[in-house]
Amino acid sequence: MKTRGIALTLATACMFGLGTVLGKLATASLHPLLVTFLNFLLGGILLLLFLSMRRISLRTNLKRDDWMNVLLVSVLGTALPACCVIIGLGLTSAIKAGFLLQFQGISSILFAVIFLHEKLNRKQIAGILLLLLGSALVVIKNMQTSVWGSLNIGDGLVLLGALGFGYAILPSKQLAPKIDSLPLIVWKLLISALVVLPILATRQAVIPPHISSALYWIMPIYIISNFCIAYVTQQESLKYLQGWEAATVMQSMPIFSTIFAILLLGDSLSLLQISGGMIALAGGCVVALTATQRAATKKRVVIPQEAPQEGILH
């Protein structure tokens, strides 16, 4: 079960890494808020059609507190953070955004420790530090280049969105055993679209007179990979992993975003980035193996032998 959760989270990190590059490409031709709204609306409609084909109902038996968590994860953990990140992508580089988005893992770990009382041991902390170091080397590219450069408003927006995404793991974790992943994602996407719509209505000239032909393949891939597949795999992984475990594996996202930046944006890969990728993978393995060993230790139950009872004939 733990292996399945890690695999699902790695798939999520891969999709979100791809989304960093696709979001950069999409916002070059469309208004960022329009991109965000289309992602939520069309992603929700696609999943709703899939539910209809599978005859899965959107009706749930959630209680009032559970619906509050649905609203929290939709508004504070999805709609507003996505607006910040997609707007920020148009103002900063895709590689730097990949590193900044890594802070969602750090924030969710802190939220999980504070509010869910989940605990970390020294080996897991060491693994997290290794993963952070490796991912930082991946995006630095060479020692003469600074990751940060000069900070701008785009960097701040991406960082703010990352903090919101990190918070979303808490209510999502609480909802995981109470509602199937697909209906929850549909609710989350459609509610998020309703949140973004009035913000979009305040903007002018959001639809360009000429639409690039590249958008006809960029947007479908962006919507299906990030707002259908990735959201489902992320929610499904929380059935098998603790919040901090999922957040830690998500630290691998800059590796994927850098790879896709090389493939789609023509960036190059240095020896330092290759070394950083190996360090990050080692850190992820340390965290995963330590978590598995701790879970196995908790499951061991020592059954004392019962003393023979007197007066019983065999």
Short mmCIF file of N, CA and C in Angstrom, two decimals, residues 141-308:
data_model
loop_
_atom_site.label_atom_id
_atom_site.label_comp_id
_atom_site.label_asym_id
_atom_site.label_seq_id
_atom_site.Cartn_x
_atom_site.Cartn_y
_atom_site.Cartn_z
N LYS A 141 21.70 24.75 -11.97
CA LYS A 141 22.32 24.47 -13.27
C LYS A 141 23.83 24.61 -13.24
N ASN A 142 24.38 25.72 -12.74
CA ASN A 142 25.83 25.84 -12.59
C ASN A 142 26.13 26.81 -11.45
N MET A 143 27.33 26.73 -10.93
CA MET A 143 27.69 27.51 -9.74
C MET A 143 27.78 29.00 -10.03
N GLN A 144 27.86 29.37 -11.30
CA GLN A 144 27.95 30.80 -11.63
C GLN A 144 26.57 31.45 -11.74
N THR A 145 25.52 30.63 -11.73
CA THR A 145 24.16 31.15 -11.90
C THR A 145 23.42 31.10 -10.57
N SER A 146 22.78 32.18 -10.20
CA SER A 146 21.97 32.21 -8.98
C SER A 146 20.55 31.79 -9.29
N VAL A 147 19.97 30.95 -8.41
CA VAL A 147 18.58 30.55 -8.61
C VAL A 147 17.66 31.74 -8.47
N TRP A 148 17.96 32.54 -7.49
CA TRP A 148 17.03 33.62 -7.15
C TRP A 148 17.15 34.82 -8.07
N GLY A 149 18.42 35.17 -8.42
CA GLY A 149 18.59 36.37 -9.22
C GLY A 149 17.99 37.55 -8.46
N SER A 150 17.21 38.31 -9.15
CA SER A 150 16.47 39.39 -8.50
C SER A 150 15.01 38.96 -8.37
N LEU A 151 14.53 38.92 -7.14
CA LEU A 151 13.14 38.51 -6.89
C LEU A 151 12.17 39.53 -7.46
N ASN A 152 11.07 39.05 -8.01
CA ASN A 152 10.05 39.94 -8.55
C ASN A 152 8.68 39.49 -8.07
N ILE A 153 7.65 40.18 -8.52
CA ILE A 153 6.29 39.88 -8.05
C ILE A 153 5.85 38.49 -8.52
N GLY A 154 6.35 38.04 -9.66
CA GLY A 154 6.01 36.70 -10.13
C GLY A 154 6.50 35.62 -9.17
N ASP A 155 7.72 35.80 -8.65
CA ASP A 155 8.25 34.85 -7.68
C ASP A 155 7.40 34.83 -6.42
N GLY A 156 6.99 36.02 -5.97
CA GLY A 156 6.17 36.09 -4.76
C GLY A 156 4.81 35.42 -4.95
N LEU A 157 4.22 35.59 -6.13
CA LEU A 157 2.92 34.96 -6.39
C LEU A 157 3.04 33.45 -6.44
N VAL A 158 4.09 32.92 -7.08
CA VAL A 158 4.28 31.47 -7.13
C VAL A 158 4.50 30.93 -5.72
N LEU A 159 5.29 31.62 -4.92
CA LEU A 159 5.54 31.18 -3.54
C LEU A 159 4.26 31.20 -2.72
N LEU A 160 3.45 32.25 -2.89
CA LEU A 160 2.17 32.33 -2.17
C LEU A 160 1.25 31.19 -2.58
N GLY A 161 1.21 30.89 -3.87
CA GLY A 161 0.41 29.77 -4.34
C GLY A 161 0.90 28.44 -3.79
N ALA A 162 2.22 28.28 -3.69
CA ALA A 162 2.79 27.05 -3.15
C ALA A 162 2.37 26.83 -1.71
N LEU A 163 2.33 27.90 -0.94
CA LEU A 163 1.89 27.79 0.45
C LEU A 163 0.42 27.34 0.52
N GLY A 164 -0.41 27.86 -0.39
CA GLY A 164 -1.81 27.45 -0.43
C GLY A 164 -1.97 26.00 -0.82
N PHE A 165 -1.19 25.54 -1.80
CA PHE A 165 -1.24 24.13 -2.20
C PHE A 165 -0.79 23.23 -1.05
N GLY A 166 0.20 23.70 -0.29
CA GLY A 166 0.66 22.91 0.85
C GLY A 166 -0.41 22.78 1.91
N TYR A 167 -1.16 23.86 2.16
CA TYR A 167 -2.25 23.80 3.13
C TYR A 167 -3.34 22.83 2.69
N ALA A 168 -3.55 22.70 1.37
CA ALA A 168 -4.65 21.87 0.86
C ALA A 168 -4.53 20.41 1.26
N ILE A 169 -3.32 19.96 1.56
CA ILE A 169 -3.13 18.55 1.92
C ILE A 169 -3.86 18.21 3.22
N LEU A 170 -4.00 19.18 4.13
CA LEU A 170 -4.66 18.90 5.41
C LEU A 170 -6.12 18.54 5.25
N PRO A 171 -6.96 19.43 4.68
CA PRO A 171 -8.37 19.02 4.49
C PRO A 171 -8.52 17.86 3.52
N SER A 172 -7.63 17.75 2.54
CA SER A 172 -7.71 16.63 1.61
C SER A 172 -7.46 15.31 2.32
N LYS A 173 -6.51 15.31 3.25
CA LYS A 173 -6.22 14.11 4.03
C LYS A 173 -7.42 13.71 4.87
N GLN A 174 -8.11 14.67 5.46
CA GLN A 174 -9.28 14.37 6.29
C GLN A 174 -10.45 13.87 5.44
N LEU A 175 -10.51 14.29 4.18
CA LEU A 175 -11.61 13.87 3.31
C LEU A 175 -11.33 12.53 2.63
N ALA A 176 -10.08 12.11 2.58
CA ALA A 176 -9.69 10.91 1.82
C ALA A 176 -10.50 9.67 2.19
N PRO A 177 -10.71 9.36 3.49
CA PRO A 177 -11.47 8.14 3.80
C PRO A 177 -12.99 8.31 3.73
N LYS A 178 -13.47 9.52 3.44
CA LYS A 178 -14.91 9.78 3.51
C LYS A 178 -15.57 9.93 2.16
N ILE A 179 -14.79 10.15 1.11
CA ILE A 179 -15.38 10.36 -0.21
C ILE A 179 -14.39 9.85 -1.26
N ASP A 180 -14.91 9.26 -2.33
CA ASP A 180 -14.05 8.78 -3.40
C ASP A 180 -13.33 9.96 -4.06
N SER A 181 -12.17 9.66 -4.62
CA SER A 181 -11.32 10.72 -5.18
C SER A 181 -12.00 11.45 -6.34
N LEU A 182 -12.62 10.72 -7.26
CA LEU A 182 -13.19 11.34 -8.45
C LEU A 182 -14.31 12.33 -8.14
N PRO A 183 -15.33 11.96 -7.35
CA PRO A 183 -16.36 12.95 -7.02
C PRO A 183 -15.79 14.17 -6.30
N LEU A 184 -14.82 13.95 -5.40
CA LEU A 184 -14.23 15.08 -4.69
C LEU A 184 -13.52 16.02 -5.65
N ILE A 185 -12.76 15.48 -6.60
CA ILE A 185 -12.05 16.33 -7.55
C ILE A 185 -13.03 17.11 -8.42
N VAL A 186 -14.14 16.48 -8.81
CA VAL A 186 -15.14 17.19 -9.62
C VAL A 186 -15.70 18.36 -8.83
N TRP A 187 -16.09 18.12 -7.58
CA TRP A 187 -16.59 19.21 -6.74
C TRP A 187 -15.54 20.32 -6.61
N LYS A 188 -14.30 19.91 -6.38
CA LYS A 188 -13.22 20.89 -6.18
C LYS A 188 -12.99 21.73 -7.43
N LEU A 189 -12.98 21.11 -8.59
CA LEU A 189 -12.74 21.85 -9.82
C LEU A 189 -13.88 22.79 -10.16
N LEU A 190 -15.12 22.32 -10.03
CA LEU A 190 -16.27 23.16 -10.38
C LEU A 190 -16.43 24.32 -9.40
N ILE A 191 -16.21 24.06 -8.11
CA ILE A 191 -16.27 25.15 -7.13
C ILE A 191 -15.17 26.16 -7.41
N SER A 192 -13.98 25.68 -7.76
CA SER A 192 -12.87 26.58 -8.06
C SER A 192 -13.17 27.43 -9.29
N ALA A 193 -13.82 26.83 -10.29
CA ALA A 193 -14.20 27.61 -11.47
C ALA A 193 -15.16 28.73 -11.10
N LEU A 194 -16.11 28.44 -10.20
CA LEU A 194 -17.05 29.47 -9.74
C LEU A 194 -16.34 30.58 -8.97
N VAL A 195 -15.28 30.23 -8.25
CA VAL A 195 -14.51 31.23 -7.50
C VAL A 195 -13.74 32.14 -8.45
N VAL A 196 -13.16 31.56 -9.50
CA VAL A 196 -12.33 32.34 -10.43
C VAL A 196 -13.19 33.20 -11.36
N LEU A 197 -14.42 32.76 -11.67
CA LEU A 197 -15.26 33.47 -12.65
C LEU A 197 -15.48 34.94 -12.31
N PRO A 198 -15.90 35.31 -11.09
CA PRO A 198 -16.09 36.75 -10.81
C PRO A 198 -14.78 37.54 -10.86
N ILE A 199 -13.66 36.90 -10.54
CA ILE A 199 -12.37 37.59 -10.64
C ILE A 199 -12.05 37.83 -12.11
N LEU A 200 -12.33 36.83 -12.94
CA LEU A 200 -12.09 36.96 -14.38
C LEU A 200 -12.97 38.05 -14.98
N ALA A 201 -14.20 38.18 -14.47
CA ALA A 201 -15.14 39.17 -15.01
C ALA A 201 -14.67 40.60 -14.81
N THR A 202 -13.78 40.82 -13.84
CA THR A 202 -13.27 42.17 -13.60
C THR A 202 -12.15 42.56 -14.56
N ARG A 203 -11.64 41.59 -15.30
CA ARG A 203 -10.54 41.86 -16.24
C ARG A 203 -11.09 42.26 -17.60
N GLN A 204 -10.34 43.00 -18.35
CA GLN A 204 -10.74 43.41 -19.68
C GLN A 204 -9.81 42.79 -20.73
N ALA A 205 -10.38 42.52 -21.89
CA ALA A 205 -9.63 41.98 -23.03
C ALA A 205 -8.88 40.71 -22.66
N VAL A 206 -9.59 39.76 -22.05
CA VAL A 206 -8.95 38.51 -21.66
C VAL A 206 -8.86 37.53 -22.84
N ILE A 207 -9.69 37.74 -23.86
CA ILE A 207 -9.65 36.88 -25.04
C ILE A 207 -8.89 37.60 -26.15
N PRO A 208 -7.75 37.08 -26.57
CA PRO A 208 -6.95 37.76 -27.60
C PRO A 208 -7.62 37.68 -28.97
N PRO A 209 -7.37 38.65 -29.85
CA PRO A 209 -7.97 38.61 -31.19
C PRO A 209 -7.46 37.45 -32.03
N HIS A 210 -6.21 37.06 -31.79
CA HIS A 210 -5.62 35.94 -32.54
C HIS A 210 -5.08 34.92 -31.54
N ILE A 211 -5.48 33.66 -31.70
CA ILE A 211 -5.06 32.59 -30.80
C ILE A 211 -4.01 31.74 -31.50
N SER A 212 -2.91 31.52 -30.81
CA SER A 212 -1.82 30.72 -31.38
C SER A 212 -2.27 29.28 -31.60
N SER A 213 -1.84 28.70 -32.72
CA SER A 213 -2.21 27.32 -33.02
C SER A 213 -1.64 26.34 -32.01
N ALA A 214 -0.54 26.71 -31.35
CA ALA A 214 0.07 25.84 -30.35
C ALA A 214 -0.85 25.60 -29.16
N LEU A 215 -1.73 26.56 -28.88
CA LEU A 215 -2.64 26.41 -27.74
C LEU A 215 -3.60 25.24 -27.91
N TYR A 216 -3.82 24.83 -29.15
CA TYR A 216 -4.76 23.74 -29.39
C TYR A 216 -4.22 22.38 -28.95
N TRP A 217 -2.91 22.31 -28.71
CA TRP A 217 -2.37 21.09 -28.11
C TRP A 217 -1.86 21.35 -26.70
N ILE A 218 -1.46 22.59 -26.41
CA ILE A 218 -0.96 22.91 -25.07
C ILE A 218 -2.08 22.81 -24.03
N MET A 219 -3.21 23.46 -24.29
CA MET A 219 -4.30 23.49 -23.31
C MET A 219 -4.91 22.11 -23.03
N PRO A 220 -5.21 21.30 -24.06
CA PRO A 220 -5.75 19.96 -23.75
C PRO A 220 -4.80 19.12 -22.89
N ILE A 221 -3.50 19.15 -23.24
CA ILE A 221 -2.54 18.38 -22.44
C ILE A 221 -2.45 18.94 -21.03
N TYR A 222 -2.44 20.26 -20.91
CA TYR A 222 -2.36 20.92 -19.60
C TYR A 222 -3.56 20.55 -18.73
N ILE A 223 -4.76 20.62 -19.31
CA ILE A 223 -5.98 20.34 -18.55
C ILE A 223 -6.05 18.87 -18.14
N ILE A 224 -5.79 17.98 -19.08
CA ILE A 224 -5.93 16.54 -18.79
C ILE A 224 -4.85 16.07 -17.82
N SER A 225 -3.61 16.53 -18.01
CA SER A 225 -2.52 16.05 -17.16
C SER A 225 -2.58 16.62 -15.75
N ASN A 226 -2.83 17.94 -15.65
CA ASN A 226 -2.75 18.60 -14.34
C ASN A 226 -4.08 18.68 -13.60
N PHE A 227 -5.16 18.89 -14.34
CA PHE A 227 -6.44 19.14 -13.67
C PHE A 227 -7.39 17.95 -13.75
N CYS A 228 -6.93 16.86 -14.32
CA CYS A 228 -7.69 15.60 -14.28
C CYS A 228 -6.84 14.52 -13.62
N ILE A 229 -5.79 14.10 -14.31
CA ILE A 229 -4.97 12.99 -13.82
C ILE A 229 -4.27 13.33 -12.51
N ALA A 230 -3.55 14.47 -12.48
CA ALA A 230 -2.73 14.79 -11.31
C ALA A 230 -3.58 15.02 -10.06
N TYR A 231 -4.71 15.69 -10.19
CA TYR A 231 -5.56 15.93 -9.03
C TYR A 231 -6.10 14.62 -8.47
N VAL A 232 -6.44 13.69 -9.37
CA VAL A 232 -6.97 12.40 -8.92
C VAL A 232 -5.88 11.58 -8.24
N THR A 233 -4.69 11.50 -8.85
CA THR A 233 -3.61 10.72 -8.26
C THR A 233 -3.15 11.32 -6.93
N GLN A 234 -3.17 12.64 -6.82
CA GLN A 234 -2.78 13.27 -5.56
C GLN A 234 -3.76 12.92 -4.44
N GLN A 235 -5.05 13.01 -4.72
CA GLN A 235 -6.04 12.69 -3.71
C GLN A 235 -6.02 11.21 -3.37
N GLU A 236 -5.83 10.37 -4.39
CA GLU A 236 -5.81 8.92 -4.17
C GLU A 236 -4.61 8.50 -3.33
N SER A 237 -3.48 9.20 -3.49
CA SER A 237 -2.27 8.84 -2.75
C SER A 237 -2.44 9.06 -1.25
N LEU A 238 -3.32 9.99 -0.87
CA LEU A 238 -3.51 10.28 0.55
C LEU A 238 -4.24 9.16 1.28
N LYS A 239 -4.77 8.19 0.55
CA LYS A 239 -5.36 7.03 1.18
C LYS A 239 -4.29 6.07 1.69
N TYR A 240 -3.07 6.21 1.16
CA TYR A 240 -2.01 5.28 1.50
C TYR A 240 -0.85 5.94 2.24
N LEU A 241 -0.76 7.27 2.18
CA LEU A 241 0.35 7.98 2.79
C LEU A 241 -0.14 8.99 3.79
N GLN A 242 0.69 9.29 4.78
CA GLN A 242 0.42 10.41 5.66
C GLN A 242 0.68 11.70 4.91
N GLY A 243 0.16 12.80 5.44
CA GLY A 243 0.29 14.08 4.75
C GLY A 243 1.73 14.47 4.50
N TRP A 244 2.60 14.31 5.51
CA TRP A 244 3.99 14.71 5.35
C TRP A 244 4.72 13.78 4.39
N GLU A 245 4.33 12.51 4.31
CA GLU A 245 4.96 11.58 3.37
C GLU A 245 4.68 11.98 1.93
N ALA A 246 3.40 12.28 1.65
CA ALA A 246 3.04 12.72 0.30
C ALA A 246 3.75 14.02 -0.06
N ALA A 247 3.82 14.93 0.92
CA ALA A 247 4.47 16.22 0.68
C ALA A 247 5.96 16.04 0.41
N THR A 248 6.58 15.10 1.10
CA THR A 248 8.01 14.87 0.91
C THR A 248 8.30 14.32 -0.48
N VAL A 249 7.53 13.35 -0.92
CA VAL A 249 7.74 12.79 -2.27
C VAL A 249 7.49 13.86 -3.33
N MET A 250 6.57 14.78 -3.05
CA MET A 250 6.28 15.86 -4.00
C MET A 250 7.47 16.80 -4.17
N GLN A 251 8.48 16.70 -3.28
CA GLN A 251 9.67 17.54 -3.43
C GLN A 251 10.44 17.21 -4.71
N SER A 252 10.12 16.07 -5.33
CA SER A 252 10.79 15.70 -6.57
C SER A 252 10.26 16.46 -7.78
N MET A 253 9.26 17.29 -7.60
CA MET A 253 8.65 17.98 -8.74
C MET A 253 9.62 18.85 -9.53
N PRO A 254 10.58 19.58 -8.89
CA PRO A 254 11.51 20.38 -9.69
C PRO A 254 12.35 19.55 -10.65
N ILE A 255 12.59 18.28 -10.31
CA ILE A 255 13.33 17.42 -11.23
C ILE A 255 12.54 17.26 -12.53
N PHE A 256 11.25 17.00 -12.39
CA PHE A 256 10.40 16.81 -13.57
C PHE A 256 10.23 18.12 -14.34
N SER A 257 10.06 19.22 -13.61
CA SER A 257 9.86 20.50 -14.30
C SER A 257 11.11 20.89 -15.08
N THR A 258 12.28 20.57 -14.54
CA THR A 258 13.53 20.87 -15.25
C THR A 258 13.66 20.00 -16.50
N ILE A 259 13.32 18.72 -16.39
CA ILE A 259 13.39 17.82 -17.54
C ILE A 259 12.47 18.30 -18.65
N PHE A 260 11.22 18.67 -18.28
CA PHE A 260 10.28 19.13 -19.30
C PHE A 260 10.69 20.49 -19.87
N ALA A 261 11.36 21.33 -19.05
CA ALA A 261 11.85 22.60 -19.57
C ALA A 261 12.93 22.36 -20.62
N ILE A 262 13.73 21.32 -20.40
CA ILE A 262 14.76 20.97 -21.39
C ILE A 262 14.10 20.50 -22.69
N LEU A 263 13.08 19.65 -22.55
CA LEU A 263 12.46 19.05 -23.73
C LEU A 263 11.60 20.05 -24.50
N LEU A 264 10.85 20.89 -23.79
CA LEU A 264 9.88 21.76 -24.45
C LEU A 264 10.37 23.19 -24.65
N LEU A 265 11.25 23.65 -23.77
CA LEU A 265 11.73 25.03 -23.89
C LEU A 265 13.16 25.12 -24.41
N GLY A 266 13.80 23.96 -24.64
CA GLY A 266 15.14 23.96 -25.20
C GLY A 266 16.24 24.29 -24.22
N ASP A 267 15.98 24.14 -22.92
CA ASP A 267 17.04 24.38 -21.93
C ASP A 267 18.04 23.24 -21.98
N SER A 268 19.18 23.42 -21.31
CA SER A 268 20.22 22.39 -21.31
C SER A 268 20.43 21.85 -19.89
N LEU A 269 21.03 20.67 -19.80
CA LEU A 269 21.24 20.00 -18.52
C LEU A 269 22.74 19.92 -18.24
N SER A 270 23.14 20.41 -17.06
CA SER A 270 24.55 20.42 -16.69
C SER A 270 24.87 19.23 -15.79
N LEU A 271 26.17 19.01 -15.58
CA LEU A 271 26.62 17.93 -14.69
C LEU A 271 26.13 18.17 -13.27
N LEU A 272 26.07 19.44 -12.87
CA LEU A 272 25.60 19.77 -11.53
C LEU A 272 24.13 19.36 -11.36
N GLN A 273 23.33 19.56 -12.41
CA GLN A 273 21.92 19.17 -12.34
C GLN A 273 21.75 17.67 -12.26
N ILE A 274 22.59 16.92 -12.99
CA ILE A 274 22.53 15.47 -12.92
C ILE A 274 22.89 14.99 -11.51
N SER A 275 23.93 15.60 -10.92
CA SER A 275 24.32 15.26 -9.55
C SER A 275 23.21 15.58 -8.57
N GLY A 276 22.57 16.74 -8.77
CA GLY A 276 21.47 17.13 -7.89
C GLY A 276 20.30 16.17 -7.97
N GLY A 277 20.00 15.70 -9.18
CA GLY A 277 18.92 14.73 -9.34
C GLY A 277 19.18 13.44 -8.58
N MET A 278 20.45 12.98 -8.61
CA MET A 278 20.79 11.76 -7.88
C MET A 278 20.68 11.96 -6.38
N ILE A 279 21.10 13.13 -5.90
CA ILE A 279 20.99 13.43 -4.46
C ILE A 279 19.52 13.49 -4.04
N ALA A 280 18.68 14.12 -4.87
CA ALA A 280 17.26 14.24 -4.55
C ALA A 280 16.59 12.87 -4.50
N LEU A 281 16.93 12.01 -5.46
CA LEU A 281 16.36 10.67 -5.46
C LEU A 281 16.80 9.89 -4.22
N ALA A 282 18.07 10.07 -3.82
CA ALA A 282 18.56 9.40 -2.61
C ALA A 282 17.80 9.88 -1.38
N GLY A 283 17.55 11.18 -1.30
CA GLY A 283 16.79 11.71 -0.18
C GLY A 283 15.38 11.18 -0.14
N GLY A 284 14.74 11.08 -1.30
CA GLY A 284 13.39 10.53 -1.35
C GLY A 284 13.36 9.08 -0.91
N CYS A 285 14.40 8.31 -1.30
CA CYS A 285 14.46 6.90 -0.88
C CYS A 285 14.64 6.79 0.63
N VAL A 286 15.46 7.65 1.21
CA VAL A 286 15.66 7.62 2.66
C VAL A 286 14.35 7.86 3.39
N VAL A 287 13.61 8.85 2.94
CA VAL A 287 12.33 9.16 3.58
C VAL A 287 11.35 8.01 3.43
N ALA A 288 11.24 7.48 2.20
CA ALA A 288 10.27 6.42 1.94
C ALA A 288 10.60 5.14 2.71
N LEU A 289 11.89 4.75 2.70
CA LEU A 289 12.28 3.52 3.38
C LEU A 289 12.13 3.66 4.89
N THR A 290 12.46 4.84 5.43
CA THR A 290 12.32 5.05 6.87
C THR A 290 10.86 4.99 7.28
N ALA A 291 9.98 5.60 6.46
CA ALA A 291 8.55 5.57 6.77
C ALA A 291 8.01 4.15 6.72
N THR A 292 8.49 3.36 5.73
CA THR A 292 8.03 1.98 5.62
C THR A 292 8.47 1.15 6.81
N GLN A 293 9.74 1.35 7.25
CA GLN A 293 10.24 0.60 8.39
C GLN A 293 9.48 0.97 9.66
N ARG A 294 9.15 2.25 9.83
CA ARG A 294 8.43 2.66 11.02
C ARG A 294 7.02 2.08 11.03
N ALA A 295 6.37 2.06 9.85
CA ALA A 295 5.03 1.49 9.77
C ALA A 295 5.06 0.00 10.08
N ALA A 296 6.11 -0.71 9.59
CA ALA A 296 6.21 -2.13 9.86
C ALA A 296 6.45 -2.40 11.34
N THR A 297 7.21 -1.53 12.00
CA THR A 297 7.47 -1.70 13.43
C THR A 297 6.20 -1.55 14.25
N LYS A 298 5.35 -0.59 13.85
CA LYS A 298 4.11 -0.37 14.58
C LYS A 298 3.16 -1.55 14.44
N LYS A 299 3.26 -2.26 13.31
CA LYS A 299 2.33 -3.35 13.06
C LYS A 299 2.74 -4.65 13.75
N ARG A 300 3.98 -4.71 14.23
CA ARG A 300 4.42 -5.92 14.91
C ARG A 300 3.74 -6.01 16.27
N VAL A 301 3.06 -7.08 16.52
CA VAL A 301 2.38 -7.29 17.79
C VAL A 301 2.92 -8.56 18.41
N VAL A 302 3.45 -8.43 19.58
CA VAL A 302 3.99 -9.59 20.28
C VAL A 302 2.87 -10.20 21.11
N ILE A 303 2.52 -11.46 20.82
CA ILE A 303 1.44 -12.15 21.52
C ILE A 303 2.03 -13.06 22.58
N PRO A 304 1.84 -12.75 23.86
CA PRO A 304 2.41 -13.59 24.91
C PRO A 304 1.74 -14.94 24.93
N GLN A 305 2.52 -15.94 25.28
CA GLN A 305 1.97 -17.28 25.39
C GLN A 305 1.13 -17.40 26.64
N GLU A 306 -0.03 -18.01 26.49
CA GLU A 306 -0.93 -18.16 27.63
C GLU A 306 -0.50 -19.35 28.47
N ALA A 307 -0.58 -19.18 29.77
CA ALA A 307 -0.25 -20.26 30.68
C ALA A 307 -1.36 -21.30 30.64
N PRO A 308 -1.01 -22.58 30.75
CA PRO A 308 -2.06 -23.62 30.71
C PRO A 308 -3.00 -23.48 31.89
#
